[in-house]
Short mmCIF file of C-alpha atoms and ligand atoms in Angstrom, two decimals:
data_model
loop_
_atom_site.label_atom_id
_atom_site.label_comp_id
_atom_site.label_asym_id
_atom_site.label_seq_id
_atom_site.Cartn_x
_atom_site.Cartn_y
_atom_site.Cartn_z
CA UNK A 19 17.74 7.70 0.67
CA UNK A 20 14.72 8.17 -1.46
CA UNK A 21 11.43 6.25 -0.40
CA UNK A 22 8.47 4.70 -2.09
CA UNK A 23 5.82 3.61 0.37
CA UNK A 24 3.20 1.79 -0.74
CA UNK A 25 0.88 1.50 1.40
CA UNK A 26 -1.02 3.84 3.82
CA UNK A 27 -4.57 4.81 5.73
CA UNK A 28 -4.04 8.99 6.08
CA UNK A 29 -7.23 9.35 3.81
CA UNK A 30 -9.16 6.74 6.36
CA UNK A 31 -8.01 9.08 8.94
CA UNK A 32 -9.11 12.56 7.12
CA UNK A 33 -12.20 11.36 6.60
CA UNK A 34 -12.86 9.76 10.30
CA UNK A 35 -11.72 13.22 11.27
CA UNK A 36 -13.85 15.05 9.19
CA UNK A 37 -17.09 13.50 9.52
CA UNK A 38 -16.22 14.37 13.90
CA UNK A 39 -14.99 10.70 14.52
CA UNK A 40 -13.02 9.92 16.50
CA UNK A 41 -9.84 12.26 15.67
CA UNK A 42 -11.61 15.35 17.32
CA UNK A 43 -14.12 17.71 15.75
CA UNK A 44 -11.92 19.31 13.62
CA UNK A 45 -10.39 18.42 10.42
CA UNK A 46 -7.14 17.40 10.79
CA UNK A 47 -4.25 19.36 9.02
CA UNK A 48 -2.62 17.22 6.47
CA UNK A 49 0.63 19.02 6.17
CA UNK A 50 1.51 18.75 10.51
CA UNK A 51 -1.32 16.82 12.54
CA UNK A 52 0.61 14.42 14.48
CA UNK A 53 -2.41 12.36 14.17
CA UNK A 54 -1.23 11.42 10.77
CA UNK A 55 1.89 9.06 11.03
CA UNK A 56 1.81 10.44 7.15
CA UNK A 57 1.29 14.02 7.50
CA UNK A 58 3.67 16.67 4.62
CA UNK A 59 6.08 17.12 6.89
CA UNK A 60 6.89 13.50 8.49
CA UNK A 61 7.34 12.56 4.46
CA UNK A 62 9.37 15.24 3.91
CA UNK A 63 11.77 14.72 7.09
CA UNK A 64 11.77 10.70 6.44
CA UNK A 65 12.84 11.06 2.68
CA UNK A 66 9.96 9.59 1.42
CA UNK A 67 9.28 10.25 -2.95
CA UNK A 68 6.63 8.29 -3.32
CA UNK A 69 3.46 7.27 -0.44
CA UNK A 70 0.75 5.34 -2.07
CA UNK A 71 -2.88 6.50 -0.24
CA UNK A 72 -5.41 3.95 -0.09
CA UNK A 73 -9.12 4.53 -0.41
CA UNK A 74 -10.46 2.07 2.65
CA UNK A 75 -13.59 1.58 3.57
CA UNK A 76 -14.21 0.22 7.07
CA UNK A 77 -16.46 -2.97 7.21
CA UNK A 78 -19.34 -1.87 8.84
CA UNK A 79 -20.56 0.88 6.36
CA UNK A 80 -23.65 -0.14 4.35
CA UNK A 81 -23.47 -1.43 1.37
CA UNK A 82 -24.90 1.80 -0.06
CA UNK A 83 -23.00 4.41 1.43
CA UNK A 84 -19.95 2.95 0.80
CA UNK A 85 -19.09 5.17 -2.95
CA UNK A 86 -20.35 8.06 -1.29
CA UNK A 87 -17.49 7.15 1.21
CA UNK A 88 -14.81 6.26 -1.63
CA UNK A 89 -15.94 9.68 -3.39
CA UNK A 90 -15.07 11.77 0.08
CA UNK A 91 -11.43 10.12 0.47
CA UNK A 92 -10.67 10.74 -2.97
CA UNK A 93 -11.84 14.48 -2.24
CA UNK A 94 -9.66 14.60 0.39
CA UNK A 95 -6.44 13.16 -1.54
CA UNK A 96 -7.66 15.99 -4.20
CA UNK A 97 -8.41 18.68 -1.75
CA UNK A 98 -6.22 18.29 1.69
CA UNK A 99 -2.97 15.90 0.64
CA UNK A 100 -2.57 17.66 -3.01
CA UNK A 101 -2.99 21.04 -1.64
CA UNK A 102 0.69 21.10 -0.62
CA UNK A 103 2.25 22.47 -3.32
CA UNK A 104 5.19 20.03 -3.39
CA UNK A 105 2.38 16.83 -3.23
CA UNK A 106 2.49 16.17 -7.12
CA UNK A 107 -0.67 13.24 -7.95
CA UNK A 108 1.02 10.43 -9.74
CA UNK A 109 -1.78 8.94 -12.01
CA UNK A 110 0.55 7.47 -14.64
CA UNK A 111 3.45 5.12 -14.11
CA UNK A 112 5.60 7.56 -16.63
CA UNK A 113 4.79 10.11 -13.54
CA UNK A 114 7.57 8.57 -11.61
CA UNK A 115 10.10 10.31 -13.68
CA UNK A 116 9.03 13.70 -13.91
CA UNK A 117 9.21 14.20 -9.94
CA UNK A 118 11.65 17.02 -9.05
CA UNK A 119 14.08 16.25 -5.82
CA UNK A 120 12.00 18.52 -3.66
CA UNK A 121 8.49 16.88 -4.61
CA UNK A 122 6.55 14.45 -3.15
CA UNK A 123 4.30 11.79 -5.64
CA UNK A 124 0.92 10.88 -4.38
CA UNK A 125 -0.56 7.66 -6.18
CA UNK A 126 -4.28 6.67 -5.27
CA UNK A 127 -4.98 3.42 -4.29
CA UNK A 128 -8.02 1.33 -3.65
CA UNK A 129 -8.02 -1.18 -1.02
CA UNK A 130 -11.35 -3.70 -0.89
CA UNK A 131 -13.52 -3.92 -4.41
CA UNK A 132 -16.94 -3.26 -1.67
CA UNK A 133 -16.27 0.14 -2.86
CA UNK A 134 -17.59 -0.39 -6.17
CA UNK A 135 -19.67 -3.19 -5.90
CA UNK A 136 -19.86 -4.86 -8.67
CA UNK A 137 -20.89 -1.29 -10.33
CA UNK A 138 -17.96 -1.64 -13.58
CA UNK A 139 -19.05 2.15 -14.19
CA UNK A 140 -17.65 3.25 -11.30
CA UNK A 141 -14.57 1.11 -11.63
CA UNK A 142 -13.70 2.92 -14.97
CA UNK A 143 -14.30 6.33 -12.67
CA UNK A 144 -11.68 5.66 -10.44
CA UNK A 145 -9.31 4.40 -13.29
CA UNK A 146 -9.94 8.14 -14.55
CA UNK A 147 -9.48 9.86 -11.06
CA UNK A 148 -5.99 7.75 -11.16
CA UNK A 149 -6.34 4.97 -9.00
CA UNK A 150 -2.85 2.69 -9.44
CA UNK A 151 -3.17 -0.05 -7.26
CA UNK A 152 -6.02 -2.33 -6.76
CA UNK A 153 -6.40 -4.81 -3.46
CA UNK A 154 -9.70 -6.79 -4.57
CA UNK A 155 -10.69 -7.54 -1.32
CA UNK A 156 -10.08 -5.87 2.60
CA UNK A 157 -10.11 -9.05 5.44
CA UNK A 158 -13.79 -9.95 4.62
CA UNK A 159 -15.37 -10.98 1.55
CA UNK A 160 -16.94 -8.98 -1.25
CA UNK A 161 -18.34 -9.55 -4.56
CA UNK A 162 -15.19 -10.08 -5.93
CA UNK A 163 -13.81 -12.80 -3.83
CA UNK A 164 -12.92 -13.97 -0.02
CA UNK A 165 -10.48 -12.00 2.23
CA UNK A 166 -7.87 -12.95 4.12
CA UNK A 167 -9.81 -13.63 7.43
CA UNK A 168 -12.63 -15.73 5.83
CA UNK A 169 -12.63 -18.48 7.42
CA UNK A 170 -14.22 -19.86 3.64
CA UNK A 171 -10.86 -18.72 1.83
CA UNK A 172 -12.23 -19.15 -1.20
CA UNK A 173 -10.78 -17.46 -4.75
CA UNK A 174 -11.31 -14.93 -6.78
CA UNK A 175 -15.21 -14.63 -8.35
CA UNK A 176 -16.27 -13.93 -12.08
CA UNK A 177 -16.54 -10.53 -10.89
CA UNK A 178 -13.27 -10.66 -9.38
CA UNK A 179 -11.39 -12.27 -12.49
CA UNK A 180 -13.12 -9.56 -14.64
CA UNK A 181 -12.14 -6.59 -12.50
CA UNK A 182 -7.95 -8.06 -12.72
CA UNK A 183 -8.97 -8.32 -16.47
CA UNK A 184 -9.90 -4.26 -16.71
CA UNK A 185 -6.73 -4.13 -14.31
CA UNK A 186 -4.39 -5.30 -16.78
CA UNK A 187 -5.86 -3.79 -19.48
CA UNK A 188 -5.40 0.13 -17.39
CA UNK A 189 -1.99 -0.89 -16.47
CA UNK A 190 -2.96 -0.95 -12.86
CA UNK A 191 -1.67 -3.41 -10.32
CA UNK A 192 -3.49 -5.74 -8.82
CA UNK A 193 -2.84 -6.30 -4.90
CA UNK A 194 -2.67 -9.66 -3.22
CA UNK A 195 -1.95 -8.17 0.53
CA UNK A 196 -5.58 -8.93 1.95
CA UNK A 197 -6.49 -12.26 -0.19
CA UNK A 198 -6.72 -15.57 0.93
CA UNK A 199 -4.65 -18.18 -0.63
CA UNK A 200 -7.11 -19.84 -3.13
CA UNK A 201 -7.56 -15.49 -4.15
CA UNK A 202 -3.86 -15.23 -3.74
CA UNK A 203 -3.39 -18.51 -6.79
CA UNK A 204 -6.10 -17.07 -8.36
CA UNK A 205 -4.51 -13.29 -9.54
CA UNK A 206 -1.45 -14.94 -9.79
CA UNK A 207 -2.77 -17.15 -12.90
CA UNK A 208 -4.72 -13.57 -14.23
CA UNK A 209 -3.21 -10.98 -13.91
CA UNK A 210 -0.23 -9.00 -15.26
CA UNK A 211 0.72 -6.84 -12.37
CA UNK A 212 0.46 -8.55 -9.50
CA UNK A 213 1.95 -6.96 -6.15
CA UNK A 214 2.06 -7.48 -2.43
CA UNK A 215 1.42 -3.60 -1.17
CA UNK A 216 1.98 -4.24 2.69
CA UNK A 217 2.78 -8.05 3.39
CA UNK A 218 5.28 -9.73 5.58
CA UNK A 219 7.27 -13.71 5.14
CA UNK A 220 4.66 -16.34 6.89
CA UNK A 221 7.47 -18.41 7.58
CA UNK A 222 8.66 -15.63 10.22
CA UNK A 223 5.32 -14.75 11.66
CA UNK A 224 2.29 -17.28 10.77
CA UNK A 225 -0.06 -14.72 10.38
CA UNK A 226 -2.92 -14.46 7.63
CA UNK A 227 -1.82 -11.48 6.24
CA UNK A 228 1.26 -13.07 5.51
CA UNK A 229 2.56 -15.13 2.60
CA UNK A 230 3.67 -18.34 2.37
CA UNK A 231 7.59 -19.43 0.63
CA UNK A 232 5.78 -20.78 -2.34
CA UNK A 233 3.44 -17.66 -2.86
CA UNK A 234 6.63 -15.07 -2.03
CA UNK A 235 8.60 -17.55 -4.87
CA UNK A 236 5.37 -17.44 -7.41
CA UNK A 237 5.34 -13.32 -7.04
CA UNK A 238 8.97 -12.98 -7.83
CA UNK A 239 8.79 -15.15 -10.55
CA UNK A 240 5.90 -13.56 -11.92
CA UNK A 241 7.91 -10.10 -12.20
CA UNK A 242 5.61 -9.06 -9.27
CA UNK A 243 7.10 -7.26 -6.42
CA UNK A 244 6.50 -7.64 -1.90
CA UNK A 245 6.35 -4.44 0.01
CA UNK A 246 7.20 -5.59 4.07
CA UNK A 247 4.83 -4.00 6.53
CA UNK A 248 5.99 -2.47 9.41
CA UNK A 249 2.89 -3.51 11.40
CA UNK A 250 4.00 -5.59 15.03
CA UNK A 251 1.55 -8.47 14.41
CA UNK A 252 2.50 -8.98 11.07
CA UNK A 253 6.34 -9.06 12.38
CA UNK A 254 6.99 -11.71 15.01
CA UNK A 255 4.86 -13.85 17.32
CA UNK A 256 4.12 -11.55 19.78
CA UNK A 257 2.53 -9.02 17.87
CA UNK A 258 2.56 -6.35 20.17
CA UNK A 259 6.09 -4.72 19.65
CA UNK A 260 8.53 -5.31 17.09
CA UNK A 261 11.99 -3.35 16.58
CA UNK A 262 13.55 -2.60 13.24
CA UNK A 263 15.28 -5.59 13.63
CA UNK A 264 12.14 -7.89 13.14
CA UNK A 265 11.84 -5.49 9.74
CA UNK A 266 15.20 -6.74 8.89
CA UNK A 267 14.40 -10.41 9.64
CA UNK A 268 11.33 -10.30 6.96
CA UNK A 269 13.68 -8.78 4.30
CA UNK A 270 16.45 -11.02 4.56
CA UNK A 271 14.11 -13.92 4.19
CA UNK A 272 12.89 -12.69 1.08
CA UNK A 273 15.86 -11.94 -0.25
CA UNK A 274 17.02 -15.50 0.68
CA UNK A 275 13.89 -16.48 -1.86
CA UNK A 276 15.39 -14.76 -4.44
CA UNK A 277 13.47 -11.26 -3.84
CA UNK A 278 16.82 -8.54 -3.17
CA UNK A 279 15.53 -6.63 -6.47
CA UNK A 280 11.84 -6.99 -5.97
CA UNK A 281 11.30 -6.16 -2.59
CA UNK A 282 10.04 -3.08 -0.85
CA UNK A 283 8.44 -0.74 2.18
CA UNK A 284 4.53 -0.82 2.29
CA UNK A 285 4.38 0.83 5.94
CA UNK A 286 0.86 0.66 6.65
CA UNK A 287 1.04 4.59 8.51
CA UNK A 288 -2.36 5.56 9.65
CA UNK A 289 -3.79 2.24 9.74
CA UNK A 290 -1.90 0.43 12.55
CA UNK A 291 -2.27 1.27 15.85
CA UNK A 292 0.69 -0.95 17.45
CA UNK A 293 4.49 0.29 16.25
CA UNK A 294 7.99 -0.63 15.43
CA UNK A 295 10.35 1.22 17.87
CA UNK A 296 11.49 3.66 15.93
CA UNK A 297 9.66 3.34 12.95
CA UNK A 298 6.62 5.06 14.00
CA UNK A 299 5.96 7.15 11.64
CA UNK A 300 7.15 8.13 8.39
CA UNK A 301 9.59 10.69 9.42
CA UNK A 302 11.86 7.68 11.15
CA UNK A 303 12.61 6.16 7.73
CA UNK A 304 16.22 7.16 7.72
CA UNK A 305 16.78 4.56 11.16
CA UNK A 306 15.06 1.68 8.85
CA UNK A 307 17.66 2.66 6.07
CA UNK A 308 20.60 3.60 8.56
CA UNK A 309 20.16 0.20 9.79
CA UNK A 310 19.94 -1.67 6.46
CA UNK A 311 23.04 -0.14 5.41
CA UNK A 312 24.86 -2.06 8.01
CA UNK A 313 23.48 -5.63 6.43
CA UNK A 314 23.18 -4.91 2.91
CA UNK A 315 25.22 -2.95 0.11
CA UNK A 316 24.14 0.99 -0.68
CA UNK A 317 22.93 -0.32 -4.50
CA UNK A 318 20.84 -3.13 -2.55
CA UNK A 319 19.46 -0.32 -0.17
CA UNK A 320 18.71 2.03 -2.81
CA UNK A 321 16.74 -0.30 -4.10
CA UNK A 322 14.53 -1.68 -1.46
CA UNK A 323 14.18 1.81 -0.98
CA UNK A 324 12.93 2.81 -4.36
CA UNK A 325 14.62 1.71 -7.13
CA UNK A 326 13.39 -1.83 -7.08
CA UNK A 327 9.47 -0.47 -7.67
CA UNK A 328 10.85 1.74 -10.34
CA UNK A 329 12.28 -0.79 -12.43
CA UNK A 330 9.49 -3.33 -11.57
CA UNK A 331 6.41 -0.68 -12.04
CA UNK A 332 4.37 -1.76 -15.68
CA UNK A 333 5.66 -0.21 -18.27
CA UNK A 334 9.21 -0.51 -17.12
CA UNK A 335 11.93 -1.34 -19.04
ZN1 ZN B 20 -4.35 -3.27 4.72
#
């Protein structure tokens, strides 16, 4: 069964490795390291269509380094991930539909606005380089708003309202997976694609990264979509293993809030270091959707699996 994954941290991970830290002093290969949960072949063995990359940058970096950063993961989506032949870059949503059965889309993603700072210039730059998906804020706050472990959870700035603006305006979707609540209300009222990229049912594991009944309800009645996470502590209470199982648990609930044709898989590969037993990495796929098929119907599967985000992408019909 075909997957689109919509969220992962292999460009994080390219980059650590390439600037010596801490992967080893080499680069690492994209197409077998078995550093990278999201490596060629993992996708290719686990089915997978679609993986979203995310452009991250850690916390810590300055201020002023931190395009020079965004500008060396995007290198390495151009230079290492789209090297394989078979990688094809997604930069439009019509993309979707011109991928062969032996390809493999790539779609750029941005996750925390510190990238840009509140530089608009280089915003419409990484519209161009085709940059899909757009997570305003990491855990911490930026210009454009709080993140989800502020303890100030506040909403969404001017800056941050104006950015969702130029998002619906490029067709790109904004993410709510690392906002706060007040943020969360806040690109719910703005924008026009809103989307959960890797976020699990609070009312299963009370965790920030989570989302609440009445935000999962808002999203799917919004048109957005909720990708579940297959990260332990966003999966159960305690947060150091999880089993497919857990995954399960999180989907059914959503589905129970009206979600079975807007749900989805937003892994989080390369950017969790705790796993689900046998989902750890993105070659194990088929035991996610070998499971599923003994809960839920093969059309239901199918989509959680991919046709859900197909029919829900902007632009769809
Ligand atoms: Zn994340």
């Amino acid at each position: 069964m075909k997957i689109i994954d919509t969220h992962c941290d292999a460009l994080l991970k390219l980059q650590m490795a390439k600037r010596g830290h801490p992967y080893g002093m080499k680069s690492l290969d994209y197409q077998t390291s078995e550093e990278l949960d999201t490596n060629y072949q993992y996708l290719q063995k686990g089915g997978v269509m679609v993986q979203f990359f995310a452009i991250f940058i850690e916390p810590g970096v300055p201020s002023d380094e931190k395009w020079q950063h965004a500008l060396e993961q995007i290198d390495l989506f151009y230079t290492e991930v789209l090297a394989q032949p078979k990688m094809k870059h997604i930069r439009k949503w019509e993309d979707f539909d011109r991928l062969k059965d032996d390809e493999i889309g790539a779609v750029l993603t941005l996750e925390g606005a510190d990238a840009f700072g509140n530089d608009l210039v280089k915003l419409r730059h990484l519209y161009r380089l085709g940059v899909m998906s757009i997570g305003l804020t990491w855990n911490n706050a930026n210009l454009c708003g709080d993140g989800a472990g502020e303890p100030r959870a506040g909403g969404l700035t001017l800056l941050g309202k104006e950015v969702v603006k130029m998002n619906n305006e490029n067709r790109v979707l904004t993410d709510v997976s690392h906002l706060p609540i007040n943020g969360f209300w806040d690109v719910m009222e703005h924008a026009a694609y809103p989307f959960a990229s890797h976020s699990n049912a609070r009312a299963l594991c009370d965790h920030v990264r989570n989302l609440y009944d009445d935000q999962i309800t808002a999203m799917f009645d919004k048109g957005g979509f909720i990708h579940v996470v297959f990260n332990p502590p966003f999966l159960n209470k305690d947060g150091e293993t999880a089993s497919i199982t857990d995954c399960l648990n999180h989907i059914e609930h959503l589905c129970s809030l009206g979600g079975v044709k807007q749900i989805g898989f937003g892994s989080d590969f390369d950017g969790i270091s705790m796993f689900v037993k046998d989902l750890e990495n993105a070659s194990h796929y088929p035991n996610l959707v070998n499971e599923l098929l003994k809960h839920y119907s093969e059309e239901e599967v199918r989509g959680f699996c991919h046709e859900n985000f197909l029919h829900n992408r902007p632009g769809a019909v």
